[in-house]
Coordinates of C-alpha atoms in Angstrom, one line a residue:
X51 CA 17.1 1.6 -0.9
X52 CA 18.8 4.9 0.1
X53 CA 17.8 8.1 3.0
X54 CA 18.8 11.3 1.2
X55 CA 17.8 14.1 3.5
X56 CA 20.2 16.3 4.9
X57 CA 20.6 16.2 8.1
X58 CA 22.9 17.2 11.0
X59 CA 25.1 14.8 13.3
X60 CA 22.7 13.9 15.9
X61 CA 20.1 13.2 13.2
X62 CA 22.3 11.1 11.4
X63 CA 22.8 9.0 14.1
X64 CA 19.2 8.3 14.9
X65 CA 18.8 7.1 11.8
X66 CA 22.0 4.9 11.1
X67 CA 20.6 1.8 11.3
X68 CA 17.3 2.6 9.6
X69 CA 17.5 -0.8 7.3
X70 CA 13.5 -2.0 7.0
X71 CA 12.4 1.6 6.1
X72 CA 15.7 3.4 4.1
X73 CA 13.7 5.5 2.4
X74 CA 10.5 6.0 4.7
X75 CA 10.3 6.1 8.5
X76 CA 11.9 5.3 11.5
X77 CA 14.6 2.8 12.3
X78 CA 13.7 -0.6 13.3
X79 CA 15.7 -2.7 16.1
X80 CA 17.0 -6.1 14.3
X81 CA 15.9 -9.1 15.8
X82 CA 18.3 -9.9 19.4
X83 CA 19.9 -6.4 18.8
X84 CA 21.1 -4.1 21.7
X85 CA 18.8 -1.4 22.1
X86 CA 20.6 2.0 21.6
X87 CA 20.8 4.4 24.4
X88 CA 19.4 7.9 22.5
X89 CA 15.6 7.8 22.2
X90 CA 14.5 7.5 18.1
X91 CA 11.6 9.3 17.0
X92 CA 8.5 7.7 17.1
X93 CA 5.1 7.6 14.9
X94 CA 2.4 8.5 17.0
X95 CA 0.6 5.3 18.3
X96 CA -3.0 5.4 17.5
X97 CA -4.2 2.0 18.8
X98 CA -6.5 -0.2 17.0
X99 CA -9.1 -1.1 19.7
X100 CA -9.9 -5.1 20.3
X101 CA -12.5 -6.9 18.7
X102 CA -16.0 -5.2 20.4
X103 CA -19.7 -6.8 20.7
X104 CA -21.1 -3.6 21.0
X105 CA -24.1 -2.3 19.0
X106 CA -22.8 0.2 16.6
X107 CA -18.9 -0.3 16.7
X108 CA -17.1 -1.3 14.2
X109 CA -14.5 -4.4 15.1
X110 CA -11.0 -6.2 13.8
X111 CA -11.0 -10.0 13.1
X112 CA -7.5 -10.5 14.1
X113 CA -5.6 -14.2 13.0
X114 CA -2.4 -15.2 14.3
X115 CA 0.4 -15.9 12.1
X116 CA 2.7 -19.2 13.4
X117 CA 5.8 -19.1 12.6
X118 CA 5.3 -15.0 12.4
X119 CA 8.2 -12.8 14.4
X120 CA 6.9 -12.2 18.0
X121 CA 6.0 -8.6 17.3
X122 CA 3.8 -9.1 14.5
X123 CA 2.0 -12.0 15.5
X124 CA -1.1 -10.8 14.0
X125 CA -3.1 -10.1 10.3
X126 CA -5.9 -7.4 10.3
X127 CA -8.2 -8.8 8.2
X128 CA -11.1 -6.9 8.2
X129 CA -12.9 -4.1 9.9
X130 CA -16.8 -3.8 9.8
X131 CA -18.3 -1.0 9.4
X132 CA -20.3 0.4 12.1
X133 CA -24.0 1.5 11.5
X134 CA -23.2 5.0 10.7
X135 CA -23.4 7.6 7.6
X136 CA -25.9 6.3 4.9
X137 CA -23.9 8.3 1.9
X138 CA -21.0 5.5 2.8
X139 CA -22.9 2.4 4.4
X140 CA -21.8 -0.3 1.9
X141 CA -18.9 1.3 0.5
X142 CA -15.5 -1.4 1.2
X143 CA -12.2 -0.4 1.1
X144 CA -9.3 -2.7 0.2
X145 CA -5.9 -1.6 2.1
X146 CA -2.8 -3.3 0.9
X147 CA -0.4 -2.7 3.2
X148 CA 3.5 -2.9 2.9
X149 CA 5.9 -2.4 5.8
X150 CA 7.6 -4.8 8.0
X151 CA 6.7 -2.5 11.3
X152 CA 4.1 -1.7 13.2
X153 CA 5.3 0.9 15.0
X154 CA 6.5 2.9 12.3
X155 CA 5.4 6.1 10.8
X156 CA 3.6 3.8 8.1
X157 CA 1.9 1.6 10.8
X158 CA 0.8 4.9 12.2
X159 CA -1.2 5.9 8.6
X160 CA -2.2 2.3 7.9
X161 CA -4.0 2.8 11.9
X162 CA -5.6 6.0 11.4
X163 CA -7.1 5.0 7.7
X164 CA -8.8 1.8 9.2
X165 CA -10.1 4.1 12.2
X166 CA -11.0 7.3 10.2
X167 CA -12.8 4.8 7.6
X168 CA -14.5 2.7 9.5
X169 CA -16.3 5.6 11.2
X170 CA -17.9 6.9 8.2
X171 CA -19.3 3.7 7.7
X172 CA -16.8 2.1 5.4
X173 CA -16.4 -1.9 5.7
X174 CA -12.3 -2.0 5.5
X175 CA -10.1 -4.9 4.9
X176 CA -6.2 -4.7 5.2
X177 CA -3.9 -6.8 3.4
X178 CA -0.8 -7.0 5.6
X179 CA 1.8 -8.5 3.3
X180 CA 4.8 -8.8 5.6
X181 CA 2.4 -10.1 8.2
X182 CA 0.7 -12.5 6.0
X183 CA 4.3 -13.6 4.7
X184 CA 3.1 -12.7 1.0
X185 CA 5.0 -14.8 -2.1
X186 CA 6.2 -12.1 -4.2
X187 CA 7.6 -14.4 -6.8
X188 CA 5.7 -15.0 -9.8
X189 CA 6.5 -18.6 -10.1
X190 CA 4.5 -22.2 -11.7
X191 CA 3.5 -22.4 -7.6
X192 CA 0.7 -20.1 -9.0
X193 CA -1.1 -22.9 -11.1
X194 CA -2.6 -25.8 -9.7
X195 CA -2.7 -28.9 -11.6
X196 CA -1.5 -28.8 -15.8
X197 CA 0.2 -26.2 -17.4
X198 CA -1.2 -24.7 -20.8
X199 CA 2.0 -25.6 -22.3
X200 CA 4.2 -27.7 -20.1
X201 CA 6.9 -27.8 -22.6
X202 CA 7.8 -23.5 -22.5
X203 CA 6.6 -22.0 -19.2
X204 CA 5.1 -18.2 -19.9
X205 CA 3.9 -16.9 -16.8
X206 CA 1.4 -14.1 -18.5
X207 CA 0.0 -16.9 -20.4
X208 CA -0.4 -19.8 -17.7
X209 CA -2.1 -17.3 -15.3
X210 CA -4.4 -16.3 -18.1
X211 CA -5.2 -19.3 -19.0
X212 CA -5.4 -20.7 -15.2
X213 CA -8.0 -17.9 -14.3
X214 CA -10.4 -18.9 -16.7
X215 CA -10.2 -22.2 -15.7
X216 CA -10.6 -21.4 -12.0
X217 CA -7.1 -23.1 -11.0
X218 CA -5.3 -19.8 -9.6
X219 CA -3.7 -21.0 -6.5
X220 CA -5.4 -20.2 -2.9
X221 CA -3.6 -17.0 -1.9
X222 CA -4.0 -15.3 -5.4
X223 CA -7.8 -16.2 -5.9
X224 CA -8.1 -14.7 -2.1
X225 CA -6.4 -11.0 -2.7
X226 CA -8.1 -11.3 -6.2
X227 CA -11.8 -10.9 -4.2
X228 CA -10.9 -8.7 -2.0
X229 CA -10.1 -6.3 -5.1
X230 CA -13.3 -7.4 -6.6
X231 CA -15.5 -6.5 -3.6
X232 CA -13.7 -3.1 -2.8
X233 CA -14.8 0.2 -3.9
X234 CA -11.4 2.0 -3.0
X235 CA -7.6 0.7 -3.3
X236 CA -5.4 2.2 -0.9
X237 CA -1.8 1.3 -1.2
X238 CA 0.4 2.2 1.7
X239 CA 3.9 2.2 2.2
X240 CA 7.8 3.6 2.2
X241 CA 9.3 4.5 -1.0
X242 CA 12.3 1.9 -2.2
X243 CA 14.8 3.1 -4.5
X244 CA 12.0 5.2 -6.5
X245 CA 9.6 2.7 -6.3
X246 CA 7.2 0.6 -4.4
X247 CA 8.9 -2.6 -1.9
X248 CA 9.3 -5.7 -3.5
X249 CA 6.5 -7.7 -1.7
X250 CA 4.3 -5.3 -2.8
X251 CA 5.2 -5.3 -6.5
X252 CA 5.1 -9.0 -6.1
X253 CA 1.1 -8.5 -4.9
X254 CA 0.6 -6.6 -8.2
X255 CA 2.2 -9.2 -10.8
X256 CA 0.3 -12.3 -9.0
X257 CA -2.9 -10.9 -8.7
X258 CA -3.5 -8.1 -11.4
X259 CA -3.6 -11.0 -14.2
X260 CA -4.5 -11.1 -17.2
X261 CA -8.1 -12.3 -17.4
X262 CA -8.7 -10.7 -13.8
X263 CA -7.1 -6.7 -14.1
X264 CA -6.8 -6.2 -18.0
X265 CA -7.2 -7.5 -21.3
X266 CA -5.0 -7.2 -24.3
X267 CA -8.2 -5.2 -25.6
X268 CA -9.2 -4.6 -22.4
X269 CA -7.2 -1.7 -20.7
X270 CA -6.9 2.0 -19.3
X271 CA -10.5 3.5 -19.8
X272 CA -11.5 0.1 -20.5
X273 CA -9.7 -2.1 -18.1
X274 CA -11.4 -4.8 -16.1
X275 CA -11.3 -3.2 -13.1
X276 CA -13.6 -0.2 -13.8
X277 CA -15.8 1.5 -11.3
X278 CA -13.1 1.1 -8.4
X279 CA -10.7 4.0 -6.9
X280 CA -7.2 4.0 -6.2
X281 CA -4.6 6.0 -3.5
X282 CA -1.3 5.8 -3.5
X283 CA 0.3 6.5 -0.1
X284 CA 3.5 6.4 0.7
X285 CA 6.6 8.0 3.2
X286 CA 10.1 9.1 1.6
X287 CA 13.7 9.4 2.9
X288 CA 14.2 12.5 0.4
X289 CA 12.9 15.9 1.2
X290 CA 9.5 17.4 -1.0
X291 CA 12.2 19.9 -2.6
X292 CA 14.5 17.0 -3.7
X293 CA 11.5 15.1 -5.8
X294 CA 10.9 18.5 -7.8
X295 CA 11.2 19.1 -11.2
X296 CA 14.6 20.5 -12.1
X297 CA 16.3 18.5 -9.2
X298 CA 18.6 15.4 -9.2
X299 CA 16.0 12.9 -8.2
X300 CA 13.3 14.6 -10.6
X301 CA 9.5 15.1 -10.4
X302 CA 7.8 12.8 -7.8
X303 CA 5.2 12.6 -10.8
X304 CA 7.6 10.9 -13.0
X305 CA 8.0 7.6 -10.4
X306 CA 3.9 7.9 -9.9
X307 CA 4.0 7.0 -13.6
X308 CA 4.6 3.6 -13.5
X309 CA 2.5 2.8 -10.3
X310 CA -0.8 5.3 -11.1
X311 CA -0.6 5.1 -14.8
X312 CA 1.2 1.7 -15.6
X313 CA -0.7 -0.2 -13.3
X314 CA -3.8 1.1 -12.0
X315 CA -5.0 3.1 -14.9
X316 CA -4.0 0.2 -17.4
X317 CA -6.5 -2.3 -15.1
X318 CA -9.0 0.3 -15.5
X319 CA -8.8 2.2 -11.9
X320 CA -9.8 5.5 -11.5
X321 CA -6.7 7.5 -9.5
X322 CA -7.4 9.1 -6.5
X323 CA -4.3 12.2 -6.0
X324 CA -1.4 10.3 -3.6
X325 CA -0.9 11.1 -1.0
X326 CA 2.9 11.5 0.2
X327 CA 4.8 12.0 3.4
X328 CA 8.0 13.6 2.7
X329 CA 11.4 12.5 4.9
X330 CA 9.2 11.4 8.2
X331 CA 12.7 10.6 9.7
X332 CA 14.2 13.9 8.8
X333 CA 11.8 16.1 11.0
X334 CA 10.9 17.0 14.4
X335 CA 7.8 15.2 16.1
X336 CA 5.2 17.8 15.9
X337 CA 6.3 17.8 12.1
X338 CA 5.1 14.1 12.2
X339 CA 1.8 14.7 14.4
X340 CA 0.7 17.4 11.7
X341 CA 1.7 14.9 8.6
X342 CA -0.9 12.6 10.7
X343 CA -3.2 15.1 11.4
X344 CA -3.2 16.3 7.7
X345 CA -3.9 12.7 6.9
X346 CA -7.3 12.0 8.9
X347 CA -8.7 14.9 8.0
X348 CA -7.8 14.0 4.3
X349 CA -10.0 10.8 4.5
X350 CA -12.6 13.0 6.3
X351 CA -13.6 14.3 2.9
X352 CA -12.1 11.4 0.7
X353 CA -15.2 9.7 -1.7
X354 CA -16.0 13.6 -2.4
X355 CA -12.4 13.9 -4.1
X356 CA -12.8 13.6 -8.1
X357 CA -9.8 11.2 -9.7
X358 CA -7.0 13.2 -11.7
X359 CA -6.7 12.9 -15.2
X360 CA -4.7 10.2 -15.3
X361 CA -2.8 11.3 -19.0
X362 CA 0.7 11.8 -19.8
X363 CA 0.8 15.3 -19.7
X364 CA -0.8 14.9 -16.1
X365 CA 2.9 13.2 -15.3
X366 CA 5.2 15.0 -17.2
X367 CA 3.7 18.5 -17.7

């Protein structure tokens, strides 16, 4: 992971120790760590509100984690939708969410998508992989009972085969219905060395499987997946200037290739534009409130966005 923004001494300081979030938000005290004495920016807290009984508010099932650090002893599993908007009653949204904070400028976005969505009427489900201590590893834990061919283990083919025959293990089969019953994909969280965090490539390899996502005759327009939407959503360390075409780092297109194309359009998902938070860290708090502000009223007008054309000269024009 790396923070390439320019910044001045004081700035560099506040974000010395930024080691959960290098390349996205705010730095993160470690665990029995001193507190330091200068103030570090903060994300905007926009509070999810407790689970309600009222008539016409939507609500949070919230599970705790044991074993889970004190400050994220919790899992948003879903939100219902409140009886509101009839163009979006029904519509479910799946938000896979990767950062290890809640406070941070991520945790902020994550809050205001579950809030702004569940207004219109939206039924929305968060994934919190850090929270839910997510196995990235692609491992034979992914199987349950006999392998297709014990004697040479291929991933790509035991999960192919293990979907047909319904013997995915537990947590895969689980994230593989919430993609089923969602309408929208919205994947948020901070840029790692030009790509997405580990845990949440992990998320992609065991659950996008063969079988489930795609099909070796099965993919891009005609992927398994069709009929859903996708959004990226995601905080750098850089600058917008430094993810330009002619700079070092390059078009911010070219490492949306990979994630929008590679992935999401090969499993048949229609891709929504990203949506991208340049350098959080790097600028002043009302910088952050109108990257936030920009944001909600973004999903205000959301389902009436059409999907780019999701081609190769889309990337690299």
């Amino acid at each position: 992971m790396r923070t390439s923004c320019a910044l001045g001494e004081e700035q560099r300081r506040s974000i010395k120790n930024t080691a959960s979030d290098a390349l996205g938000v705010h730095a993160v005290t470690a665990a029995g760590a001193r507190p330091r004495a200068e103030p570090e920016p903060r994300a905007v807290p926009i509070p999810i509100p407790p689970r309600s009984g009222s008539a016409g508010k939507g609500h949070s099932r919230i599970s705790a984690l044991p074993g889970a650090p004190r400050s994220r002893q919790y899992q948003i599993i879903s939100r219902e939708a409140p009886q509101r908007s009839p163009t979006m009653a029904g519509k479910k949204v799946l938000i896979v969410y990767a950062h290890q904070e809640p406070k941070s400028f991520n945790g902020s976005l994550l809050k205001i998508t579950v809030e702004e969505l569940t207004k219109q009427g939206c039924s929305v489900t968060v994934s919190d992989l850090y929270a839910m201590q997510f196995e990235p590893r692609a491992t034979r834990n992914d199987i349950v009972g006999p392998l297709h061919n014990s004697e040479a283990f291929n991933y790509g083919v035991e999960t192919w085969e293990a979907y047909k025959r319904g013997s995915l293990s537990k947590d895969v089969v689980e994230e593989q219905k919430k993609v089923q019953e969602a309408d929208l994909l919205i994947f948020q969280f901070p840029l790692f060395w030009f790509n997405m965090p580990a845990i949440l490539k992990g998320w992609m390899d065991r659950v996008l499987v063969q079988g489930f996502a795609y099909d070796l005759s099965k993919a891009y327009d005609g992927g398994l997946l069709q009929g859903k939407l996708s959004l990226f959503s995601f905080t750098t360390g850089g600058s917008q200037e430094m993810y330009s075409k002619g700079t070092i780092s390059g078009d911010i297109r070219y490492i949306l290739w990979p994630m929008q194309h590679g992935i999401m359009h090969f499993c048949g998902v229609k891709v929504l534009e990203p949506h991208i938070c340049y350098a959080p860290a790097c600028v002043s708090e009302e910088k952050r409130k109108e990257m936030l502000t920009a944001w909600t009223q973004r999903l205000k007008t959301l389902w009436k966005e059409e999907p780019i054309d999701c081609s190769p000269e889309w990337y690299f024009k």
